[in-house]
Structures are given as C-alpha cells and as structure tokens.
C-alpha cells in the first residue's frame, strides 16, 4: 500500500520536510504514549548501563533538580517501539522518499518539560553525520500537540538545498540564518 501521493513526494523534495498530520491512529499511538509517560516518571537511577540511554539536564527553574530531556536506544528493548519503527507505514514512506529500503540507525525521544532547555537553530547534520546525510532521514512523531507556545520544532522550507550550513557542533547564527524567518 502507498501512503504518499506524488504531490507529497514532490513537496518533500522541494521543502526538505513533509508534515503528515494524524498519520497514526489513536490505537496505534496509545502504547507509544503509555510507554513515554512511563519513561517520564522513572527516577534518574533506574536506567541500566548498556541499555537505553537516558539524558538529564539541570532545570532552569531549580538548579538542584535534574529533569529527563531525552532517551536514546530504546527501540531494541521495547516491542511497541519496534512495531512502530518497523511498521509498513513508516517503511513505505521512507522507501518512497529515499528511493529504496531503509533501516533504523538511531532512535531518540525528546522530552520538552517545564524548566528544560531548548535548542538554538541547527541542522542535525552538523553533529558530524555529513558523510552519511544523503543516506539518512529524520522522522519526528509528535505525541503532543505542537505549538509555538509549547516549543514546537521549527523548520524552514528549502534550506536543505544549501547543504551544510554553519560550523560543526555549533548552532546557526549570523549569516548562517540568511533566508530564514
């Protein structure tokens, strides 16, 4: 089954991203949301070495408080995420956009919590993935409503055509931001 139209594929090629609202059903998202909520309640010392990688940051509101900001490498240990990452829906879209079969390279849950920090403008490729960027694609599956008020991800159409912008491991600034609003 095809999930994307030719016009959606063209939009992705032109803009460098594609927004698919309500792509997953509530039934598909329910086990994912339950697991994410469970993760968010776990104490700092819960995580086992060599398994999921949980990252905490110091709260901007209380310097004595550490808050969960992201978890990586969780798909290997949680079947509900394996099912989602390897679903026909996800793989079909990736194959249509990438032009061939795809595999999961990295998985990450970002938590946007009260007191947490954000990120300044950047390209993920700036984290030194440029050698592989033509073979990779990022997918964001939002489990909460994304709005400017709650710190949603912002993207700028067409900027992918500029290649790598700015310096490695640094946010975009100054002339790097030309053409972005």
PDB file of C-alpha atoms in Angstrom:
ATOM      1  CA  UNK A   1       0.000   0.000   0.000  1.00  0.00           C
ATOM      2  CA  UNK A   2       1.209   3.502  -0.845  1.00  0.00           C
ATOM      3  CA  UNK A   3       0.820   6.131   1.848  1.00  0.00           C
ATOM      4  CA  UNK A   4       2.182   9.139  -0.053  1.00  0.00           C
ATOM      5  CA  UNK A   5       0.937  10.836  -3.183  1.00  0.00           C
ATOM      6  CA  UNK A   6       3.260  12.075  -5.913  1.00  0.00           C
ATOM      7  CA  UNK A   7       2.482  15.658  -4.864  1.00  0.00           C
ATOM      8  CA  UNK A   8       3.549  14.882  -1.271  1.00  0.00           C
ATOM      9  CA  UNK A   9       6.816  13.384  -2.516  1.00  0.00           C
ATOM     10  CA  UNK A  10       7.410  16.484  -4.661  1.00  0.00           C
ATOM     11  CA  UNK A  11       6.646  18.741  -1.688  1.00  0.00           C
ATOM     12  CA  UNK A  12       9.242  16.850   0.357  1.00  0.00           C
ATOM     13  CA  UNK A  13      11.825  17.253  -2.413  1.00  0.00           C
ATOM     14  CA  UNK A  14      11.102  20.987  -2.672  1.00  0.00           C
ATOM     15  CA  UNK A  15      10.831  21.821   1.029  1.00  0.00           C
ATOM     16  CA  UNK A  16      13.128  19.239   2.631  1.00  0.00           C
ATOM     17  CA  UNK A  17      10.394  18.069   5.006  1.00  0.00           C
ATOM     18  CA  UNK A  18       6.851  16.751   4.897  1.00  0.00           C
ATOM     19  CA  UNK A  19       4.159  17.213   7.537  1.00  0.00           C
ATOM     20  CA  UNK A  20       1.637  14.368   7.834  1.00  0.00           C
ATOM     21  CA  UNK A  21      -0.998  15.237  10.423  1.00  0.00           C
ATOM     22  CA  UNK A  22      -2.851  12.412  12.202  1.00  0.00           C
ATOM     23  CA  UNK A  23      -0.879   9.831  10.234  1.00  0.00           C
ATOM     24  CA  UNK A  24      -1.135   7.289  13.058  1.00  0.00           C
ATOM     25  CA  UNK A  25      -4.442   6.309  14.623  1.00  0.00           C
ATOM     26  CA  UNK A  26      -5.161   6.713  18.330  1.00  0.00           C
ATOM     27  CA  UNK A  27      -4.964   2.909  18.667  1.00  0.00           C
ATOM     28  CA  UNK A  28      -1.505   2.884  17.075  1.00  0.00           C
ATOM     29  CA  UNK A  29      -0.271   5.685  19.318  1.00  0.00           C
ATOM     30  CA  UNK A  30      -1.778   4.506  22.614  1.00  0.00           C
ATOM     31  CA  UNK A  31       1.007   2.026  23.568  1.00  0.00           C
ATOM     32  CA  UNK A  32       3.660   4.539  22.493  1.00  0.00           C
ATOM     33  CA  UNK A  33       2.194   7.328  24.608  1.00  0.00           C
ATOM     34  CA  UNK A  34       1.798   4.991  27.607  1.00  0.00           C
ATOM     35  CA  UNK A  35       5.456   3.976  27.386  1.00  0.00           C
ATOM     36  CA  UNK A  36       6.656   7.549  27.015  1.00  0.00           C
ATOM     37  CA  UNK A  37       4.594   8.601  30.032  1.00  0.00           C
ATOM     38  CA  UNK A  38       6.046   5.676  31.997  1.00  0.00           C
ATOM     39  CA  UNK A  39       9.593   6.644  30.974  1.00  0.00           C
ATOM     40  CA  UNK A  40       8.981  10.212  32.125  1.00  0.00           C
ATOM     41  CA  UNK A  41       8.162   9.001  35.654  1.00  0.00           C
ATOM     42  CA  UNK A  42      11.277   6.853  36.106  1.00  0.00           C
ATOM     43  CA  UNK A  43      13.920   8.042  38.573  1.00  0.00           C
ATOM     44  CA  UNK A  44      17.394   9.074  37.467  1.00  0.00           C
ATOM     45  CA  UNK A  45      18.985   5.898  38.888  1.00  0.00           C
ATOM     46  CA  UNK A  46      16.545   3.475  37.191  1.00  0.00           C
ATOM     47  CA  UNK A  47      18.353   3.075  33.874  1.00  0.00           C
ATOM     48  CA  UNK A  48      20.681   0.077  33.346  1.00  0.00           C
ATOM     49  CA  UNK A  49      24.133   0.565  31.829  1.00  0.00           C
ATOM     50  CA  UNK A  50      24.345  -0.815  28.303  1.00  0.00           C
ATOM     51  CA  UNK A  51      20.617  -0.490  27.593  1.00  0.00           C
ATOM     52  CA  UNK A  52      18.524   2.615  26.998  1.00  0.00           C
ATOM     53  CA  UNK A  53      20.490   5.838  27.306  1.00  0.00           C
ATOM     54  CA  UNK A  54      18.676   8.461  29.386  1.00  0.00           C
ATOM     55  CA  UNK A  55      19.926  12.040  29.495  1.00  0.00           C
ATOM     56  CA  UNK A  56      19.052  14.543  32.188  1.00  0.00           C
ATOM     57  CA  UNK A  57      19.575  18.282  32.346  1.00  0.00           C
ATOM     58  CA  UNK A  58      19.580  20.759  35.200  1.00  0.00           C
ATOM     59  CA  UNK A  59      16.241  22.517  35.490  1.00  0.00           C
ATOM     60  CA  UNK A  60      16.203  26.185  34.516  1.00  0.00           C
ATOM     61  CA  UNK A  61      13.786  26.742  37.407  1.00  0.00           C
ATOM     62  CA  UNK A  62      15.601  24.810  40.154  1.00  0.00           C
ATOM     63  CA  UNK A  63      19.360  24.254  39.921  1.00  0.00           C
ATOM     64  CA  UNK A  64      19.095  21.314  42.351  1.00  0.00           C
ATOM     65  CA  UNK A  65      16.655  19.437  40.106  1.00  0.00           C
ATOM     66  CA  UNK A  66      17.635  17.157  37.211  1.00  0.00           C
ATOM     67  CA  UNK A  67      14.947  16.547  34.587  1.00  0.00           C
ATOM     68  CA  UNK A  68      14.763  13.951  31.838  1.00  0.00           C
ATOM     69  CA  UNK A  69      15.396  15.571  28.455  1.00  0.00           C
ATOM     70  CA  UNK A  70      15.881  12.588  26.132  1.00  0.00           C
ATOM     71  CA  UNK A  71      16.163   8.823  25.824  1.00  0.00           C
ATOM     72  CA  UNK A  72      18.068   7.041  23.078  1.00  0.00           C
ATOM     73  CA  UNK A  73      18.419   3.380  22.084  1.00  0.00           C
ATOM     74  CA  UNK A  74      15.014   2.346  23.421  1.00  0.00           C
ATOM     75  CA  UNK A  75      13.618   0.578  20.330  1.00  0.00           C
ATOM     76  CA  UNK A  76      15.776  -2.510  20.999  1.00  0.00           C
ATOM     77  CA  UNK A  77      14.180  -3.018  24.422  1.00  0.00           C
ATOM     78  CA  UNK A  78      10.525  -2.123  23.899  1.00  0.00           C
ATOM     79  CA  UNK A  79       8.362  -4.085  21.423  1.00  0.00           C
ATOM     80  CA  UNK A  80       5.798  -1.306  20.984  1.00  0.00           C
ATOM     81  CA  UNK A  81       8.531   0.929  19.566  1.00  0.00           C
ATOM     82  CA  UNK A  82       9.943  -1.903  17.437  1.00  0.00           C
ATOM     83  CA  UNK A  83       6.473  -2.384  15.966  1.00  0.00           C
ATOM     84  CA  UNK A  84       6.146   1.321  15.148  1.00  0.00           C
ATOM     85  CA  UNK A  85       9.673   1.754  13.743  1.00  0.00           C
ATOM     86  CA  UNK A  86       9.325  -1.314  11.529  1.00  0.00           C
ATOM     87  CA  UNK A  87       5.710  -0.747  10.523  1.00  0.00           C
ATOM     88  CA  UNK A  88       4.684  -0.872   6.869  1.00  0.00           C
ATOM     89  CA  UNK A  89       3.509   2.731   7.210  1.00  0.00           C
ATOM     90  CA  UNK A  90       6.898   4.059   8.297  1.00  0.00           C
ATOM     91  CA  UNK A  91       8.971   1.889   5.976  1.00  0.00           C
ATOM     92  CA  UNK A  92       6.770   2.605   2.949  1.00  0.00           C
ATOM     93  CA  UNK A  93       7.113   6.355   3.415  1.00  0.00           C
ATOM     94  CA  UNK A  94      10.864   6.130   3.904  1.00  0.00           C
ATOM     95  CA  UNK A  95      11.258   3.998   0.799  1.00  0.00           C
ATOM     96  CA  UNK A  96       9.187   6.450  -1.253  1.00  0.00           C
ATOM     97  CA  UNK A  97      11.204   9.434  -0.037  1.00  0.00           C
ATOM     98  CA  UNK A  98      14.645   7.792  -0.040  1.00  0.00           C
ATOM     99  CA  UNK A  99      14.192   5.695  -3.165  1.00  0.00           C
ATOM    100  CA  UNK A 100      14.909   2.310  -1.594  1.00  0.00           C
ATOM    101  CA  UNK A 101      14.842   0.126   1.520  1.00  0.00           C
ATOM    102  CA  UNK A 102      15.700   1.744   4.864  1.00  0.00           C
ATOM    103  CA  UNK A 103      16.775   0.633   8.325  1.00  0.00           C
ATOM    104  CA  UNK A 104      16.726   2.352  11.699  1.00  0.00           C
ATOM    105  CA  UNK A 105      20.055   3.983  12.527  1.00  0.00           C
ATOM    106  CA  UNK A 106      19.205   5.940  15.665  1.00  0.00           C
ATOM    107  CA  UNK A 107      16.142   6.350  17.846  1.00  0.00           C
ATOM    108  CA  UNK A 108      15.507   9.174  20.282  1.00  0.00           C
ATOM    109  CA  UNK A 109      12.681  10.560  22.405  1.00  0.00           C
ATOM    110  CA  UNK A 110      12.989  14.265  23.197  1.00  0.00           C
ATOM    111  CA  UNK A 111      11.125  15.493  26.264  1.00  0.00           C
ATOM    112  CA  UNK A 112      10.035  19.128  26.385  1.00  0.00           C
ATOM    113  CA  UNK A 113       9.470  19.648  30.085  1.00  0.00           C
ATOM    114  CA  UNK A 114       8.822  22.669  32.226  1.00  0.00           C
ATOM    115  CA  UNK A 115      12.208  24.025  33.259  1.00  0.00           C
ATOM    116  CA  UNK A 116      14.005  22.267  30.408  1.00  0.00           C
ATOM    117  CA  UNK A 117      16.169  23.905  27.808  1.00  0.00           C
ATOM    118  CA  UNK A 118      15.634  24.093  24.095  1.00  0.00           C
ATOM    119  CA  UNK A 119      17.863  24.146  21.076  1.00  0.00           C
ATOM    120  CA  UNK A 120      19.043  27.083  19.038  1.00  0.00           C
ATOM    121  CA  UNK A 121      18.689  26.829  15.242  1.00  0.00           C
ATOM    122  CA  UNK A 122      20.777  23.967  13.840  1.00  0.00           C
ATOM    123  CA  UNK A 123      20.924  21.188  11.282  1.00  0.00           C
ATOM    124  CA  UNK A 124      21.170  17.666  12.655  1.00  0.00           C
ATOM    125  CA  UNK A 125      23.893  17.009  10.080  1.00  0.00           C
ATOM    126  CA  UNK A 126      26.102  19.490  11.954  1.00  0.00           C
ATOM    127  CA  UNK A 127      26.669  16.742  14.520  1.00  0.00           C
ATOM    128  CA  UNK A 128      29.146  15.254  12.031  1.00  0.00           C
ATOM    129  CA  UNK A 129      26.812  12.961  10.103  1.00  0.00           C
ATOM    130  CA  UNK A 130      27.557  14.799   6.840  1.00  0.00           C
ATOM    131  CA  UNK A 131      29.342  11.810   5.287  1.00  0.00           C
ATOM    132  CA  UNK A 132      26.123   9.817   5.569  1.00  0.00           C
ATOM    133  CA  UNK A 133      23.476  12.545   5.236  1.00  0.00           C
ATOM    134  CA  UNK A 134      22.402  11.550   1.749  1.00  0.00           C
ATOM    135  CA  UNK A 135      21.606   8.108   3.161  1.00  0.00           C
ATOM    136  CA  UNK A 136      19.679   9.268   6.227  1.00  0.00           C
ATOM    137  CA  UNK A 137      16.357  10.825   7.071  1.00  0.00           C
ATOM    138  CA  UNK A 138      14.892  12.069  10.327  1.00  0.00           C
ATOM    139  CA  UNK A 139      11.312  11.308  11.281  1.00  0.00           C
ATOM    140  CA  UNK A 140       9.530  13.116  14.078  1.00  0.00           C
ATOM    141  CA  UNK A 141       6.410  11.562  15.553  1.00  0.00           C
ATOM    142  CA  UNK A 142       4.820  14.041  17.902  1.00  0.00           C
ATOM    143  CA  UNK A 143       2.749  12.600  20.741  1.00  0.00           C
ATOM    144  CA  UNK A 144       1.576  16.002  21.965  1.00  0.00           C
ATOM    145  CA  UNK A 145       0.101  18.944  20.142  1.00  0.00           C
ATOM    146  CA  UNK A 146       2.996  21.017  18.782  1.00  0.00           C
ATOM    147  CA  UNK A 147       2.586  24.777  19.045  1.00  0.00           C
ATOM    148  CA  UNK A 148       4.907  27.787  19.238  1.00  0.00           C
ATOM    149  CA  UNK A 149       3.721  28.225  22.838  1.00  0.00           C
ATOM    150  CA  UNK A 150       4.981  24.784  23.905  1.00  0.00           C
ATOM    151  CA  UNK A 151       8.252  24.894  21.993  1.00  0.00           C
ATOM    152  CA  UNK A 152       7.488  23.002  18.801  1.00  0.00           C
ATOM    153  CA  UNK A 153      10.095  22.078  16.238  1.00  0.00           C
ATOM    154  CA  UNK A 154      10.585  24.771  13.616  1.00  0.00           C
ATOM    155  CA  UNK A 155      11.728  24.038  10.067  1.00  0.00           C
ATOM    156  CA  UNK A 156      12.483  26.330   7.133  1.00  0.00           C
ATOM    157  CA  UNK A 157      11.414  25.187   3.656  1.00  0.00           C
ATOM    158  CA  UNK A 158      14.150  24.773   1.061  1.00  0.00           C
ATOM    159  CA  UNK A 159      17.142  25.151   3.383  1.00  0.00           C
ATOM    160  CA  UNK A 160      18.231  21.563   2.695  1.00  0.00           C
ATOM    161  CA  UNK A 161      19.298  22.763  -0.756  1.00  0.00           C
ATOM    162  CA  UNK A 162      22.044  24.875   0.858  1.00  0.00           C
ATOM    163  CA  UNK A 163      23.881  21.785   2.080  1.00  0.00           C
ATOM    164  CA  UNK A 164      25.670  22.044   5.400  1.00  0.00           C
ATOM    165  CA  UNK A 165      25.097  25.476   6.897  1.00  0.00           C
ATOM    166  CA  UNK A 166      27.376  26.896   9.577  1.00  0.00           C
ATOM    167  CA  UNK A 167      30.039  25.156  11.627  1.00  0.00           C
ATOM    168  CA  UNK A 168      30.115  21.683  13.107  1.00  0.00           C
ATOM    169  CA  UNK A 169      28.749  21.251  16.598  1.00  0.00           C
ATOM    170  CA  UNK A 170      27.535  24.856  16.798  1.00  0.00           C
ATOM    171  CA  UNK A 171      24.130  26.460  16.434  1.00  0.00           C
ATOM    172  CA  UNK A 172      23.403  28.543  13.363  1.00  0.00           C
ATOM    173  CA  UNK A 173      23.970  32.260  13.823  1.00  0.00           C
ATOM    174  CA  UNK A 174      24.642  35.469  11.907  1.00  0.00           C
ATOM    175  CA  UNK A 175      24.892  34.959   8.136  1.00  0.00           C
ATOM    176  CA  UNK A 176      24.009  31.266   8.564  1.00  0.00           C
ATOM    177  CA  UNK A 177      20.438  32.405   9.154  1.00  0.00           C
ATOM    178  CA  UNK A 178      20.096  34.369   5.896  1.00  0.00           C
ATOM    179  CA  UNK A 179      16.838  33.479   4.172  1.00  0.00           C
ATOM    180  CA  UNK A 180      15.298  32.022   7.326  1.00  0.00           C
ATOM    181  CA  UNK A 181      12.397  33.589   9.189  1.00  0.00           C
TER     182      UNK A 181
END
